[in-house]
mmCIF file of C-alpha atoms and ligand atoms in Angstrom:
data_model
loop_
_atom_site.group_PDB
_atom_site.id
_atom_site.type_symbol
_atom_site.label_atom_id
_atom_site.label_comp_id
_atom_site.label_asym_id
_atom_site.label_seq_id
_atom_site.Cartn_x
_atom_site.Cartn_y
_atom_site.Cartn_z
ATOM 1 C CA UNK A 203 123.606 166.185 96.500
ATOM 2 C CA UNK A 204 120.846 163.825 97.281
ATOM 3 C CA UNK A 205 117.465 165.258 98.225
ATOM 4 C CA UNK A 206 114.855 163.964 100.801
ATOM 5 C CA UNK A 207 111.248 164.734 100.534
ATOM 6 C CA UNK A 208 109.993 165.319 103.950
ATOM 7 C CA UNK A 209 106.525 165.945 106.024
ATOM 8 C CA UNK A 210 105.942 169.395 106.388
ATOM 9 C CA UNK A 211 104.447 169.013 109.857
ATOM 10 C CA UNK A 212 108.039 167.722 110.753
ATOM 11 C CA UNK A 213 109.897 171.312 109.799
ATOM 12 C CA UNK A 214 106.977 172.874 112.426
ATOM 13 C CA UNK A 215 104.912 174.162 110.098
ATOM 14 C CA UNK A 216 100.873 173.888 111.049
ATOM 15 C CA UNK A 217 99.455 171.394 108.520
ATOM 16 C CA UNK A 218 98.108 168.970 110.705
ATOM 17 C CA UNK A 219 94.519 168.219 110.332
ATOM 18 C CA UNK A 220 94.610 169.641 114.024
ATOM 19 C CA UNK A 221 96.396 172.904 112.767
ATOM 20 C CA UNK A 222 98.863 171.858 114.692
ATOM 21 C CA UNK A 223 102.336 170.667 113.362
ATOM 22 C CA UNK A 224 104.944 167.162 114.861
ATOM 23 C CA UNK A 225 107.979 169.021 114.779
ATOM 24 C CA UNK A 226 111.204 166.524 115.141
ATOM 25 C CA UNK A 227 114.085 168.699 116.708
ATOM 26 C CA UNK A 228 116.994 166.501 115.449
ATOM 27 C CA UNK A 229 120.603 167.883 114.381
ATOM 28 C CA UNK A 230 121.051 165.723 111.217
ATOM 29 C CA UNK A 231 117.265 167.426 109.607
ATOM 30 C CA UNK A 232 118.477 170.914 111.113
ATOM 31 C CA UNK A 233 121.530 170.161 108.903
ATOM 32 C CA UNK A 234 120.320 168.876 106.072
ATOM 33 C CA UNK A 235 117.653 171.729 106.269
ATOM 34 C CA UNK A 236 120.143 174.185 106.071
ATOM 35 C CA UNK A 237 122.461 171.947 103.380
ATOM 36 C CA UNK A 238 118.797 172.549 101.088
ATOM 37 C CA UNK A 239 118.586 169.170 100.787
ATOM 38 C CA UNK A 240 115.178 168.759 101.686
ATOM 39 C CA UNK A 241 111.774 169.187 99.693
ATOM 40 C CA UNK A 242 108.756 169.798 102.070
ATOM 41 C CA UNK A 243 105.497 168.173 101.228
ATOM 42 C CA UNK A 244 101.827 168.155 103.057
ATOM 43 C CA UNK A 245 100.407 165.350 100.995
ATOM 44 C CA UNK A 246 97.106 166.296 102.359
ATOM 45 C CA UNK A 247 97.044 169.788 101.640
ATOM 46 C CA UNK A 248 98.343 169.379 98.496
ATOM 47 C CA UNK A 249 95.838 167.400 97.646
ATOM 48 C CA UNK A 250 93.500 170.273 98.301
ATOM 49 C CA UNK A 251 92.276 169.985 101.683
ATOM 50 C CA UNK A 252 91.832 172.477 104.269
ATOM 51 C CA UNK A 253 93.875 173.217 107.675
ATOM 52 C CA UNK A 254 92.307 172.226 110.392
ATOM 53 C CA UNK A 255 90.330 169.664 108.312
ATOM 54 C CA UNK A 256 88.398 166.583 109.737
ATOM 55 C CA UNK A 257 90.366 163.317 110.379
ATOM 56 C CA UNK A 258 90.497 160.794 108.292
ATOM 57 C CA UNK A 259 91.729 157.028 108.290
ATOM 58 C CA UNK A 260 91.438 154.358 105.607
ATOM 59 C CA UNK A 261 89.345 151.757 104.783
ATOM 60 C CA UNK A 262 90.515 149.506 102.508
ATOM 61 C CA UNK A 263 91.865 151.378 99.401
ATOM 62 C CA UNK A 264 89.318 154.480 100.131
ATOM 63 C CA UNK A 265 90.082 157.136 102.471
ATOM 64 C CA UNK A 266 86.921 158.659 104.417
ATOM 65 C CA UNK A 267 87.016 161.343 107.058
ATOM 66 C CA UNK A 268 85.193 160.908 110.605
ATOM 67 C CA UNK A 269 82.287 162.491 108.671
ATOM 68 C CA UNK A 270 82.173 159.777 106.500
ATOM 69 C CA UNK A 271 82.952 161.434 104.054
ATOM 70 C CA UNK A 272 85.587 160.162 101.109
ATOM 71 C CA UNK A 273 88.359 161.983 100.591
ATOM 72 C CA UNK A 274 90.261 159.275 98.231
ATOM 73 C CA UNK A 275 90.493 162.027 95.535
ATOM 74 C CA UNK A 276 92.354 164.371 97.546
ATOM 75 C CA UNK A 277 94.721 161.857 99.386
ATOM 76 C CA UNK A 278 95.329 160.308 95.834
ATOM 77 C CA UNK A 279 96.043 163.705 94.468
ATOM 78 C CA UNK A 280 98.185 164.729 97.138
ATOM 79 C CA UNK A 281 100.062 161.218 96.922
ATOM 80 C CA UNK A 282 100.536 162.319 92.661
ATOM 81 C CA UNK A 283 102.106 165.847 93.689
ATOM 82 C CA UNK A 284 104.842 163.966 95.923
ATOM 83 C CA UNK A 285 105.824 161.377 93.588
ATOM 84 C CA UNK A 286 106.016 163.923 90.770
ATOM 85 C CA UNK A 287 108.620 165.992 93.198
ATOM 86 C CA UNK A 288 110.362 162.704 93.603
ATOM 87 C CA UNK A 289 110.754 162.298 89.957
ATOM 88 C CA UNK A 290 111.917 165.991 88.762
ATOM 89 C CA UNK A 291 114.165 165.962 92.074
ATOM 90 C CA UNK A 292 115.237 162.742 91.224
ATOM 91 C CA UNK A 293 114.299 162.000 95.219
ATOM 92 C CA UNK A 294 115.354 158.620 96.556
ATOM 93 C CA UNK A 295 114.659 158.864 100.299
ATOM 94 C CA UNK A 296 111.219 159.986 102.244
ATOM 95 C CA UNK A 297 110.779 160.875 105.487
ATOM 96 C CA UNK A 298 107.170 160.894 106.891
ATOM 97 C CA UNK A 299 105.137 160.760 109.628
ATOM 98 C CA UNK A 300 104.342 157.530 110.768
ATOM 99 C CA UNK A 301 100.636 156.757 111.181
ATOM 100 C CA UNK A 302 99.314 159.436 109.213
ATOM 101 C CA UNK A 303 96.675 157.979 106.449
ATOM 102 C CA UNK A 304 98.819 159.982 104.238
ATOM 103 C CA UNK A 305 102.615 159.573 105.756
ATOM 104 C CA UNK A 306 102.174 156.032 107.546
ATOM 105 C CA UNK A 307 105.398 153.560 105.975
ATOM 106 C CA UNK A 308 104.627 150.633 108.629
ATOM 107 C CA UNK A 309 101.439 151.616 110.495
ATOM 108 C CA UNK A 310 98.093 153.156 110.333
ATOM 109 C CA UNK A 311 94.944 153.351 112.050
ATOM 110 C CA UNK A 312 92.472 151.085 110.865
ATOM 111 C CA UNK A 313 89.788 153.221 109.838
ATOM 112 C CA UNK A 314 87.252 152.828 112.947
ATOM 113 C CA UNK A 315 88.618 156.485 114.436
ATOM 114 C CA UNK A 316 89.306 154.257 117.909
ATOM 115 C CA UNK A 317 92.798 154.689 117.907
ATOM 116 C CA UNK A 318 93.662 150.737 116.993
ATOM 117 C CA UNK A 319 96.930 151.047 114.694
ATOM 118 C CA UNK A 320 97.345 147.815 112.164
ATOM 119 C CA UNK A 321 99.989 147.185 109.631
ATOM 120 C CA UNK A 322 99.803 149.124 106.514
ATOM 121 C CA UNK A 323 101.423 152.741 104.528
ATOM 122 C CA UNK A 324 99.240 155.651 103.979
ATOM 123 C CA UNK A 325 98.549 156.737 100.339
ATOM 124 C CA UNK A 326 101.309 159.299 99.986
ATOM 125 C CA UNK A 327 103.832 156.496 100.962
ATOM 126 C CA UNK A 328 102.373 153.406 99.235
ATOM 127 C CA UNK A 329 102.890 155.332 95.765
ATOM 128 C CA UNK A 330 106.266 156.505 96.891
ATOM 129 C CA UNK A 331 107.073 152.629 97.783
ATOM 130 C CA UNK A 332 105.677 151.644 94.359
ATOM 131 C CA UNK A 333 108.388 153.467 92.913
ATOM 132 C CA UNK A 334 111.372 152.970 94.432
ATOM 133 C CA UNK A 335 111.561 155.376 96.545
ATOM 134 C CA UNK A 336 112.389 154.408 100.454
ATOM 135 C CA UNK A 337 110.090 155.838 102.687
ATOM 136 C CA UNK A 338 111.314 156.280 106.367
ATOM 137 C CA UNK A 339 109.688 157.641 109.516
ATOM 138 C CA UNK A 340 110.675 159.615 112.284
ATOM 139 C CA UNK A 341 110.653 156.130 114.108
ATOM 140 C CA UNK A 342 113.485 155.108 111.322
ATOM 141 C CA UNK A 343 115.439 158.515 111.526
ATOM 142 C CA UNK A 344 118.593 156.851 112.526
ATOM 143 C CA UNK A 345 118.311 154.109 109.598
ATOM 144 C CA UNK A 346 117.713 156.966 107.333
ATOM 145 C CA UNK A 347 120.796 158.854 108.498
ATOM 146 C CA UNK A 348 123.068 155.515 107.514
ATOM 147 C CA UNK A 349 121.568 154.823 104.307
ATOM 148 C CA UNK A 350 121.511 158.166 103.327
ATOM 149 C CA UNK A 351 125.120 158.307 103.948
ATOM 150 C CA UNK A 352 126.429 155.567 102.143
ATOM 151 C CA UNK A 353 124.425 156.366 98.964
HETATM 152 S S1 SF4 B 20 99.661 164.585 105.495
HETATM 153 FE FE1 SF4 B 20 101.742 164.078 106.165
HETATM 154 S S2 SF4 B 20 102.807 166.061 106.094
HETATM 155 FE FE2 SF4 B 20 100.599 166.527 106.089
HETATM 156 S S3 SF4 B 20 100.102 166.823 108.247
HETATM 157 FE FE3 SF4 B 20 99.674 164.674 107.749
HETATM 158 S S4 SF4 B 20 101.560 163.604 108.349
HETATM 159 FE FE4 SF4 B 20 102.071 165.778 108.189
#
């Protein structure tokens, strides 16, 4: 059975730098949820940060919170943990929040805490993308659902 390596703040659980969680009620998760076939990651607190924590966007290939201060180590060490489940799950398929500096596949926010999004993945997917893994968002949920079923 393929696995899928999903957000944590999408299963409801209170991750969020907010302590607050982006639950997606959607049949096909509750079912693979219940099928086991999905590994639950918070990139972020995996990394070792704390819930709530302070937010953070990027800038450039550094990640700095609205503090100013960098956090690169801890998004780059969260980013490690997933990609290591990936590999001893032999994972293929992602499913992450979209915009997160962590999640993001297509879009982020560009790092002057404004709310502008730009083109770009968060760390956690980047590395993911690097290797081979597809990386889809709850904006890509149906596209997700077909590819997963034909592999
Ligand atoms: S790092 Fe990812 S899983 Fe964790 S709260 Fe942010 S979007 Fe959700």
């Amino acid at each position: 059975m393929n696995k899928i390596l999903i957000s944590s703040c999408f299963l409801g659980n209170k991750v969020r730098y907010d302590g607050q969680t982006k639950s997606i009620v959607d049949p096909q998760i509750a079912t693979w949820q219940q099928q086991g076939c999905l590994t639950v990651i918070c990139p972020e607190v995996s990394g070792g940060l704390s819930v709530p924590r302070a937010r953070a966007e990027q800038i450039g290939k550094q990640v700095f919170d609205e503090f100013g201060v960098d956090v690169t180590a801890q998004f780059q060490l969260g980013a490690i943990h997933a990609l290591e489940l990936c590999q001893q799950q032999q994972i293929k398929f992602a499913l992450l929040k979209e915009f997160s500096p962590s999640c993001g596949s297509k879009q982020i926010y560009n790092g002057d805490f404004n709310g502008t999004k730009i083109k770009g993945q968060g760390v956690t997917a980047k590395l993911l993308t690097e290797h081979g893994i597809a990386v889809y968002s709850e904006l890509t949920l149906a596209q997700l659902i077909i590819d997963y079923n034909r592999a």
